[in-house]
Coordinates of C-alpha atoms in Angstrom, one line a residue:
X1 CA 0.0 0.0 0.0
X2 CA 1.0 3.6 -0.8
X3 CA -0.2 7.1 0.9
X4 CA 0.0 10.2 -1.6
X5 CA 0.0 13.4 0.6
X6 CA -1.6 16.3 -2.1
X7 CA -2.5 18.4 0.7
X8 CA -2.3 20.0 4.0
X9 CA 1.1 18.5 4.1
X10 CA 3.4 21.4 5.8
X11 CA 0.2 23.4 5.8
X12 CA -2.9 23.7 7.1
X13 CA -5.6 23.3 4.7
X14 CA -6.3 21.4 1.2
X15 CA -6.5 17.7 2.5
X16 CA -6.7 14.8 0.2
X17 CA -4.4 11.5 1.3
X18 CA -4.5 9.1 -1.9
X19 CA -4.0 5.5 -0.9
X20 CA -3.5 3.3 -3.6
X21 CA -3.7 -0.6 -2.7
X22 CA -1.3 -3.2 -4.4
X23 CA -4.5 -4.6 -6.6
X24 CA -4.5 -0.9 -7.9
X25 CA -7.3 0.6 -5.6
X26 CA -7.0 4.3 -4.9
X27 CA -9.2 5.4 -1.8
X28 CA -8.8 9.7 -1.7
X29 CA -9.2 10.2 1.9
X30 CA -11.2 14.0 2.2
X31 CA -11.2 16.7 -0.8
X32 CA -10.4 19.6 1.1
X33 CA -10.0 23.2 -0.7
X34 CA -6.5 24.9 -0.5
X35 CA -7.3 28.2 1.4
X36 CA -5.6 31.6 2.2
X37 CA -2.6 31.2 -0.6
X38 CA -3.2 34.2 -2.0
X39 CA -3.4 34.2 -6.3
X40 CA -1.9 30.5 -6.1
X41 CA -5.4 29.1 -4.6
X42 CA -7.2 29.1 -7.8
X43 CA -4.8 27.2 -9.6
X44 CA -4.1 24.6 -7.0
X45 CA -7.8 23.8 -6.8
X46 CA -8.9 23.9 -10.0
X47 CA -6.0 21.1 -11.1
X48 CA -5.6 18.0 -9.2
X49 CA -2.4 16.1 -9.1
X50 CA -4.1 12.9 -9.6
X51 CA -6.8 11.7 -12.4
X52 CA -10.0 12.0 -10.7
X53 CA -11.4 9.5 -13.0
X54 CA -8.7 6.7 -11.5
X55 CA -10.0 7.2 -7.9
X56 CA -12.4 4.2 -6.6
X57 CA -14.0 6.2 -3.9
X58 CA -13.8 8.5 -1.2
X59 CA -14.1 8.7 2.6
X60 CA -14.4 12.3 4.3
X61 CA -13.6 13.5 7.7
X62 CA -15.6 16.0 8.2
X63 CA -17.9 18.7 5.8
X64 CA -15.7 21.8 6.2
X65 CA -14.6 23.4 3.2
X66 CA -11.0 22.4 3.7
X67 CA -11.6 18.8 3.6
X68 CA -14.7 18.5 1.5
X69 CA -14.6 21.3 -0.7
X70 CA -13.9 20.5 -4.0
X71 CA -15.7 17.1 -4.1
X72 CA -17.6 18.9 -6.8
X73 CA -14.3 19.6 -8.9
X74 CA -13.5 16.1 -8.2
X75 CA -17.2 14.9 -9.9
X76 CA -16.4 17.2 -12.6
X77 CA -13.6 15.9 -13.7
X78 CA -14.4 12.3 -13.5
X79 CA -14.4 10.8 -10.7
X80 CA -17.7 8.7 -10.3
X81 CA -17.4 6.3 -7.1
X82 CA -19.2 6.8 -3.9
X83 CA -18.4 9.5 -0.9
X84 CA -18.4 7.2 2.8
X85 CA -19.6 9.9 5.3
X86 CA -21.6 9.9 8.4
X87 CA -25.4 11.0 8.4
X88 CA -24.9 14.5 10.1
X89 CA -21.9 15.0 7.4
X90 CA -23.8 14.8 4.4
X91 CA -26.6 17.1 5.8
X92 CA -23.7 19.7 6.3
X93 CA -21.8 19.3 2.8
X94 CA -25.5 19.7 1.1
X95 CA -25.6 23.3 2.6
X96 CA -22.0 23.9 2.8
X97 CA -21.6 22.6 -0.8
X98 CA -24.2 24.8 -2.1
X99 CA -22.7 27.6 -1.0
X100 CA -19.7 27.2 -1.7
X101 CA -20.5 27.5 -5.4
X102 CA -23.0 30.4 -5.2
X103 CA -19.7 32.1 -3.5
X104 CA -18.0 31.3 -6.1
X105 CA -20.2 32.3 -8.7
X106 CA -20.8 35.7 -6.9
X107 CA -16.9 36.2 -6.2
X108 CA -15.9 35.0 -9.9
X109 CA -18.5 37.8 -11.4
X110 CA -17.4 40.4 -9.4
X111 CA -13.7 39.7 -10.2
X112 CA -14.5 39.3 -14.1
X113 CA -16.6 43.2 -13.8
X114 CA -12.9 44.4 -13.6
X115 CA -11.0 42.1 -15.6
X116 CA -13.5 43.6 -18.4
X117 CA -12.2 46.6 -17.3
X118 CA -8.7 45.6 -17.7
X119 CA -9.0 43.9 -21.2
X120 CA -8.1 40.3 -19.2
X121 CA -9.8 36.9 -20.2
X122 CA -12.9 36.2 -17.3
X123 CA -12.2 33.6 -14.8
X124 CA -14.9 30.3 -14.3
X125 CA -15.7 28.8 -11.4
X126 CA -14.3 25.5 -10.2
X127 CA -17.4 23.9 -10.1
X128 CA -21.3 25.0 -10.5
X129 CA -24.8 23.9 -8.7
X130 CA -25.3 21.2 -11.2
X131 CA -21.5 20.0 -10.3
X132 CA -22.7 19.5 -6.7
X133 CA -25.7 18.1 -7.9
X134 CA -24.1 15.3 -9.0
X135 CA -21.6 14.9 -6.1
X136 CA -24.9 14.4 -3.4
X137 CA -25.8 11.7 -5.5
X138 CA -22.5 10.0 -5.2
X139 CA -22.9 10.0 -1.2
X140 CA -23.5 7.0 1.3
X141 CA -23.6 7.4 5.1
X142 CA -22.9 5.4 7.6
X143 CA -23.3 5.8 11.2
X144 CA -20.7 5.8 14.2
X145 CA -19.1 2.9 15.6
X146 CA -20.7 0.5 12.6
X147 CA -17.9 -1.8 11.1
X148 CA -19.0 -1.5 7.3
X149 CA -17.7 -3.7 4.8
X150 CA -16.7 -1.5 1.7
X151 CA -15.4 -4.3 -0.5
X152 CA -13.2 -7.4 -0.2
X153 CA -9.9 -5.1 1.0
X154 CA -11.4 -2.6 2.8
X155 CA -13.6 -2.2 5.9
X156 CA -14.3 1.1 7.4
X157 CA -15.5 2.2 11.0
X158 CA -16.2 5.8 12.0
X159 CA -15.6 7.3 15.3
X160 CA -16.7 10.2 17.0
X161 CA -13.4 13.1 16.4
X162 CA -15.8 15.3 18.6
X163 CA -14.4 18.9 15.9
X164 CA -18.2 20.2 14.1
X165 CA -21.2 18.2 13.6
X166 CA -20.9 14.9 11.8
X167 CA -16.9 14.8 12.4
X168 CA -15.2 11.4 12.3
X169 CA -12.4 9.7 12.5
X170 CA -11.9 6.8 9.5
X171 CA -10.6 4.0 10.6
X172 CA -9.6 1.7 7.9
X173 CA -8.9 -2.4 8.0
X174 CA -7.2 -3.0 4.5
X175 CA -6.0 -6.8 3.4
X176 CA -3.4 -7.0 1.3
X177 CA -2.9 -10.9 0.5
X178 CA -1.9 -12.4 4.1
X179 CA -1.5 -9.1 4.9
X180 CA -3.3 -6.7 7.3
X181 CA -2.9 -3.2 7.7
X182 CA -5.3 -1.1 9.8
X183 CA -5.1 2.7 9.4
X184 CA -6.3 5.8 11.1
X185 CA -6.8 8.9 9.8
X186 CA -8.1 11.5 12.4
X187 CA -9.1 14.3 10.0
X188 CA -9.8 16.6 12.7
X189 CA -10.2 16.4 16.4
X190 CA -12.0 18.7 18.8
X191 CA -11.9 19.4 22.7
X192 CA -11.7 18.4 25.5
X193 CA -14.2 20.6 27.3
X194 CA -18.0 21.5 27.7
X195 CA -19.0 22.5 24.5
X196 CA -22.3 21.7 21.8
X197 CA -20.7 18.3 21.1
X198 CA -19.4 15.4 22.7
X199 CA -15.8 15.2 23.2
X200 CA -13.8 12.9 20.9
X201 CA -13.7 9.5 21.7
X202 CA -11.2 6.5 21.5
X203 CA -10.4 5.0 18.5
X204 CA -9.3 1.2 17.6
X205 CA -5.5 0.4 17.4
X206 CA -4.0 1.1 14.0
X207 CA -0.7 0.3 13.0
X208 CA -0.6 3.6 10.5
X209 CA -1.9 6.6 12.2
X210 CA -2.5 9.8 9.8
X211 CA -2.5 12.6 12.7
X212 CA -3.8 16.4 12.3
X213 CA -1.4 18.8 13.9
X214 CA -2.8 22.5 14.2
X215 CA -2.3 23.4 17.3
X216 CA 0.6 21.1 17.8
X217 CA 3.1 23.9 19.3
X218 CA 0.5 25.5 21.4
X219 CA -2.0 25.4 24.9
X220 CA -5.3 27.0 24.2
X221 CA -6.7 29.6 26.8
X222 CA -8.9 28.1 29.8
X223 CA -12.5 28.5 29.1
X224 CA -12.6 31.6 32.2
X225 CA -10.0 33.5 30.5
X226 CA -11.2 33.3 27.0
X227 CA -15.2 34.2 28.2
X228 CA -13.5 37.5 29.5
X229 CA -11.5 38.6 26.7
X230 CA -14.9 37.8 24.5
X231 CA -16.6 40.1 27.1
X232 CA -14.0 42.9 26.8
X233 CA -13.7 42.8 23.5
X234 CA -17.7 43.3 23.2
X235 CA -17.2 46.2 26.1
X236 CA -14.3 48.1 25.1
X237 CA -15.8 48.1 21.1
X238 CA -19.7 48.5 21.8
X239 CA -19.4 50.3 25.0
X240 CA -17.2 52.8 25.3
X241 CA -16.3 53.2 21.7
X242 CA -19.5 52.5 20.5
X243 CA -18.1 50.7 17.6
X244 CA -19.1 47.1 15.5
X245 CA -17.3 44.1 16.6
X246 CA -16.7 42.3 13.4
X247 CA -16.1 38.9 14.2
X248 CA -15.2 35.9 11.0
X249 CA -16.5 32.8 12.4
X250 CA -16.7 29.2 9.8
X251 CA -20.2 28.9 9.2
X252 CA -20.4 25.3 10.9
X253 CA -18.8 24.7 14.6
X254 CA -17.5 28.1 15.6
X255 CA -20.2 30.3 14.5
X256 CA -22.6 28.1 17.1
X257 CA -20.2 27.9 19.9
X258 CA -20.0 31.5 19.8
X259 CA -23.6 31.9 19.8
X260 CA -24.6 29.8 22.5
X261 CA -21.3 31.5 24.7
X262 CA -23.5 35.0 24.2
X263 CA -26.6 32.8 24.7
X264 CA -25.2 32.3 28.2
X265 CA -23.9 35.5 28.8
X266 CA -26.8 37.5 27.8
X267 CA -28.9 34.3 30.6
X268 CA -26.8 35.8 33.1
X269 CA -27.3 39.3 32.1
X270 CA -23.6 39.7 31.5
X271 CA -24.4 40.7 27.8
X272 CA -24.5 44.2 27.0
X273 CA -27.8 45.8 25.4
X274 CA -26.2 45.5 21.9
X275 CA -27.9 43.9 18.5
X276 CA -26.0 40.6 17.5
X277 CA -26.3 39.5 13.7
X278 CA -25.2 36.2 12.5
X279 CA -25.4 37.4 8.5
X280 CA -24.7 34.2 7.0
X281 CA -27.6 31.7 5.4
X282 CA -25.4 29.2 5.6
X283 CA -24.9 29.8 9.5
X284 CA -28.2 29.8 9.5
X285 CA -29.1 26.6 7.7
X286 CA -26.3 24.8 9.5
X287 CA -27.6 25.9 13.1
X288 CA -31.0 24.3 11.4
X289 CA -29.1 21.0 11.1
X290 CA -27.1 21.2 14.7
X291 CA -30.6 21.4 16.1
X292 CA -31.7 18.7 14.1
X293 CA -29.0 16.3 15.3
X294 CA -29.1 16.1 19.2
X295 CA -27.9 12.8 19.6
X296 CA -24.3 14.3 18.9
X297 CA -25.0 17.0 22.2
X298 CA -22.8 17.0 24.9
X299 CA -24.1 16.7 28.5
X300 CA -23.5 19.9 29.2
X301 CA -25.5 21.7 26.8
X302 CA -27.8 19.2 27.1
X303 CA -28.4 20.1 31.2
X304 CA -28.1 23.8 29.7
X305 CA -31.2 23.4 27.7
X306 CA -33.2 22.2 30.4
X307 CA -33.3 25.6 31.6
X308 CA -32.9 27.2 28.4
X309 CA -34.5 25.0 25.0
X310 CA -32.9 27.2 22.7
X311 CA -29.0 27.6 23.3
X312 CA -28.8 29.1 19.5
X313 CA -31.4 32.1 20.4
X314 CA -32.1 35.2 22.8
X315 CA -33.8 38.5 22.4
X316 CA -31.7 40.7 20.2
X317 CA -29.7 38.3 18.3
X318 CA -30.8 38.6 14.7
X319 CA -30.3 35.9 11.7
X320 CA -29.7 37.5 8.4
X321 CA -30.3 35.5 5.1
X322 CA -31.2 38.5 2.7
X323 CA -28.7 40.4 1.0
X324 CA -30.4 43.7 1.5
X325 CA -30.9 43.6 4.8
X326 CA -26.6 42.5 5.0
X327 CA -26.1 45.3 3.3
X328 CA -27.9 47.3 5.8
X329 CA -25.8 46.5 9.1
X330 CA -23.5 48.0 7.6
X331 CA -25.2 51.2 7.3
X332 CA -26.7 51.0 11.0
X333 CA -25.6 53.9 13.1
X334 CA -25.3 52.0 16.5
X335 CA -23.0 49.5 18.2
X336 CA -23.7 46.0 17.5
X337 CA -21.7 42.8 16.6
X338 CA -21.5 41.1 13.6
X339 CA -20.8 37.5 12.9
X340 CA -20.5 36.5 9.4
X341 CA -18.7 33.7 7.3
X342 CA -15.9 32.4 6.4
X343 CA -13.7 32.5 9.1
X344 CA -10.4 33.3 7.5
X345 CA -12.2 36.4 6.1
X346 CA -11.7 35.0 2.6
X347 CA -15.0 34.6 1.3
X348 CA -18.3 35.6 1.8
X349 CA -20.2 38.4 3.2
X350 CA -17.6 38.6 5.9
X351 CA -15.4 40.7 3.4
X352 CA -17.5 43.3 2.8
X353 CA -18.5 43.8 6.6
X354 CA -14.3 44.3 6.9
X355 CA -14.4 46.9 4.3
X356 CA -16.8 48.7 6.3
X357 CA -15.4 49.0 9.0
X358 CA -11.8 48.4 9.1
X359 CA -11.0 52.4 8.4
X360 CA -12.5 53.0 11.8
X361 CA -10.6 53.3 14.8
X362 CA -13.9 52.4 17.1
X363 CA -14.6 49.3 15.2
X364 CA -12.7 46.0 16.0
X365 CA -12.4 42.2 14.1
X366 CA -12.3 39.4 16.2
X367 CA -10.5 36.4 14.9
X368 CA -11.5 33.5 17.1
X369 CA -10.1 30.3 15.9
X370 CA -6.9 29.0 13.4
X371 CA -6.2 31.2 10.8
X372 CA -3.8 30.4 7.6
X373 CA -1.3 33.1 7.7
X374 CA -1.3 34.2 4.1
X375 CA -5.5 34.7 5.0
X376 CA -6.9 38.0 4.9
X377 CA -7.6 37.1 9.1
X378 CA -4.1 35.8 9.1
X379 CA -2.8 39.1 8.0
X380 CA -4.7 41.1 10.5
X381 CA -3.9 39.0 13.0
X382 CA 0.0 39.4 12.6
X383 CA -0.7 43.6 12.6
X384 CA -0.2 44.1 8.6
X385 CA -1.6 48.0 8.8
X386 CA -2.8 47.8 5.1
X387 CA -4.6 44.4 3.6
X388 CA -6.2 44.1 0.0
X389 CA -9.6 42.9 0.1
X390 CA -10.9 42.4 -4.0
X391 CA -8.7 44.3 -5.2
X392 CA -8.6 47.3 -3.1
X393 CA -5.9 48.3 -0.5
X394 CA -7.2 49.5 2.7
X395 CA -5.6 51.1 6.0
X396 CA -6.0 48.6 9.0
X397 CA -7.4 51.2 11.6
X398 CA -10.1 49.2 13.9
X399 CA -8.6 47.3 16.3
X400 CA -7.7 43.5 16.1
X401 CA -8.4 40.7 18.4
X402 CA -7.7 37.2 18.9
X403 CA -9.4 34.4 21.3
X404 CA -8.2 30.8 20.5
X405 CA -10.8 28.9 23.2
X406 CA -13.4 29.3 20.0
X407 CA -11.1 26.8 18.0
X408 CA -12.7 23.6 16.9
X409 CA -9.1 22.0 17.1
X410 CA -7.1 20.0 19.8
X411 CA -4.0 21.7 21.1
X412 CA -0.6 20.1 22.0
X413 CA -2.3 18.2 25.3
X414 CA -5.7 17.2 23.8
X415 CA -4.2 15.9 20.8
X416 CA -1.7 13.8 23.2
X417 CA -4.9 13.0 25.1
X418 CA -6.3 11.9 21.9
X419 CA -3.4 9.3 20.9
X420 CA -3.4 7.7 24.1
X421 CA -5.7 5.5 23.4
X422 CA -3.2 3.6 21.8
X423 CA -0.4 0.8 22.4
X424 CA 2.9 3.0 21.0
X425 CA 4.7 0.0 20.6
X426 CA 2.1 -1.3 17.9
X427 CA 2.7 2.3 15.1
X428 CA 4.9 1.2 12.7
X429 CA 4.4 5.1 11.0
X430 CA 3.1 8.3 12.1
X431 CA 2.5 10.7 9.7
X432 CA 1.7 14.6 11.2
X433 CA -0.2 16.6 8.7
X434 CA -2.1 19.8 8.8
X435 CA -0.2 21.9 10.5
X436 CA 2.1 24.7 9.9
X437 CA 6.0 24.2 10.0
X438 CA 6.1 25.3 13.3
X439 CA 3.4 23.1 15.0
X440 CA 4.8 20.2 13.0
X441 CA 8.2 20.1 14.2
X442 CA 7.0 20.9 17.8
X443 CA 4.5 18.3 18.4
X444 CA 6.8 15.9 16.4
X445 CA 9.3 16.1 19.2
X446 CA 6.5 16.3 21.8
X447 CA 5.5 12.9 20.4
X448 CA 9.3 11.1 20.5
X449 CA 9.6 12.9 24.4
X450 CA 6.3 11.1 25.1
X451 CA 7.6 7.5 23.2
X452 CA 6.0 7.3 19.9
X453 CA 8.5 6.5 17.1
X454 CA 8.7 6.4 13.8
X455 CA 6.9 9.9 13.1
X456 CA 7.0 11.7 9.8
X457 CA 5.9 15.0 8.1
X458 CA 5.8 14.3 4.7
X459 CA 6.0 17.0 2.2
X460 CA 3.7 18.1 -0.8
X461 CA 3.0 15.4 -3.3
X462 CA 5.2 12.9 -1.1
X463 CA 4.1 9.2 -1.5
X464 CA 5.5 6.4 1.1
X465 CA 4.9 2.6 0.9
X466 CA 3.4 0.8 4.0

């Protein structure tokens, strides 16, 4: 057996892991857009380093954008086997894949308005409604913790990875002749604490572990300290600046979290008396689907609603779905805070919310979770005072936070936490992927201190025999 890394290998998002079985199988292992890469992003999605017609089928993680994004593009160009997902998945990548054209539609027509301009050739977009379409047809679910047999090499069981809604861990048994190889891919893990889902739970013994490693070289903050810097930046901007408090949030996991934290603050009466919008439909829709699929709850929200029945809704927070009425936040003449999609500020409604406010000292951006660095949040985040948003340059003048408790990912512990489920002395290879460099290398030698062996990071289009 061989594993093709063609993404999120030395970075952080575009994940598709190719194995490719001795009888000539090729399982693709998510199909995650490349995000944040500035005018290289188009390219690298729209051409695959693999023939899409040559893979047999598909098994994905999770439904964010990363890792299941251009399963339309992959449809497109040939590929015509079945997408393994669980149930609350597939409900997810219907929205989220939806969208993700219409954004791309409405971003590629706005771009091609000043190519016109410019003499240059329009751009297309990757894929089109029809393209996704086609891909929903292509997917099978399959619930948690049910071995499935997939064919006469491969079995597949799914466990809970506790990161959004619907987010599992694959766990693959593969024979090759007398051989046996089980393999894990985490695709992304969650937390460790009292949050909408469950927390993520052990996983069989595999002798190949494909590991995620964003927050590999770091601690996140304790769920006190980041409730009060959420509550200062909504007093210090709304307050006594009397600003907007822009905040990017992903549409699916983070934007809910962040909800049903104001949800408990404005219970309490800790919440100021400031309008909160959540402009995004496909926050909206997804919030739909969370409600929709309470056997995933945690306990703790689960006690919550006993006192409360809707964590995801309180007096003056408003859901916005039409365009006119996003348009007119932005033109409100009072404090408020805005949550909008994506949460690397790259696409979206988000961007235009930025534009509107970022010349404003009163105003601030929130960043609350991962951020690519080459992002448009990525760049605020590491104080650039001028960023380009469609074109246009503009001065960096609102103020700029950041809270990492909102994070859907594992840090350094809870990713050690995670892996210790397992008998070390039974990995024969480790591979780290999505992460940075920097988290790589440090939660690499986190790993050998703690007794794994036999880690790698493999690089871009890397392939290693098992």
């Amino acid at each position: 057996m061989q594993i093709g890394f063609y993404g999120a290998a030395e970075t952080v998002t575009g994940s598709k892991h190719l194995l490719t079985l001795k009888s000539g199988k090729k399982i693709l292992l998510d199909v995650g857009f490349f995000q944040g890469r500035g005018k290289d992003t188009h390219a690298k999605n729209k051409y695959f380093d693999f023939d899409p017609s040559q893979i047999n089928y598909v098994i994905l993680s999770h439904a964010h954008i990363d890792h299941a994004g251009n399963i339309p593009g992959l449809v497109k160009k040939g590929f015509k086997g079945k997408i393994y997902c669980t149930e609350a998945t597939y409900d997810l990548c219907e929205i989220m894949l939806s969208d993700s054209a219409y954004i791309q539609l409405a971003d590629t027509n706005y771009l091609n308005k000043r190519r016109e301009r410019e003499g240059k050739k329009p751009l297309e977009p990757l894929y089109t409604l029809d393209d996704v379409k086609q891909a929903l047809k292509q997917f099978e679910t399959i619930p948690y913790r049910t071995l499935t047999t997939i064919d006469d090499e491969v079995k597949l069981l799914f466990t809970d990875a506790g990161h959004i809604l619907g987010a599992a861990v694959i766990n693959l048994t593969i024979k090759e002749g007398n051989k046996t190889h089980r393999l894990c891919y985490t695709g992304d893990v969650g937390r460790y604490i009292n949050k909408i889902l469950k927390h993520p739970e052990p996983f069989p013994q595999a002798d190949v572990i494909i590991c995620e490693s964003t927050y590999g070289d770091r601690l996140h903050e304790s769920t006190h300290e980041a409730r009060e810097k959420l509550m200062q930046a909504v007093r210090e901007t709304c307050v006594m600046n009397k600003g907007k408090l822009v905040i990017p949030a992903f549409s699916v996991g983070k934007t809910q979290e962040l909800i049903y934290t104001l949800d408990k603050m404005e219970h309490k009466g800790q919440l100021p008396p400031v309008k909160v919008f959540v402009d995004s439909p496909l926050a909206i829709n997804a919030t739909n689907i969370i409600r929709k699929h309470t056997e995933c709850y945690s306990n703790a929200i689960k006690h919550y609603m006993e006192k409360d029945p809707d964590p995801f809704g309180f007096s003056r927070l408003h859901y916005v779905r039409d365009p006119e009425q996003s348009m007119a936040i932005n033109t409100l003449q009072e404090p408020c805070i805005i949550i909008s999609a994506s949460g690397m500020a790259e696409a979206g409604r988000i961007k235009h919310h930025i534009i509107n406010t970022i010349g404003d000292a009163r105003n601030a951006i929130l960043i609350i979770g991962y951020s690519e660095p080459s992002s448009l949040a990525g760049k605020l985040l590491r104080g650039d005072k001028e960023v380009s948003i469609f074109g246009s340059h503009h001065q960096v003048l609102a103020n700029v936070y950041n809270i990492d408790f909102f994070s859907a990912h594992a840090d350094q512990n809870e990713l050690l936490q995670f892996l210790a489920c397992q008998n070390k002395s039974r990995i024969k290879r480790l591979f780290l992927v999505h992460g940075n460099k920097t988290a790589l290398s440090e939660f690499s030698d986190r790993l050998y201190e703690k007794g794994y062996s036999n880690i790698t990071i493999p690089k871009y289009k890397e392939v290693y025999t098992i």
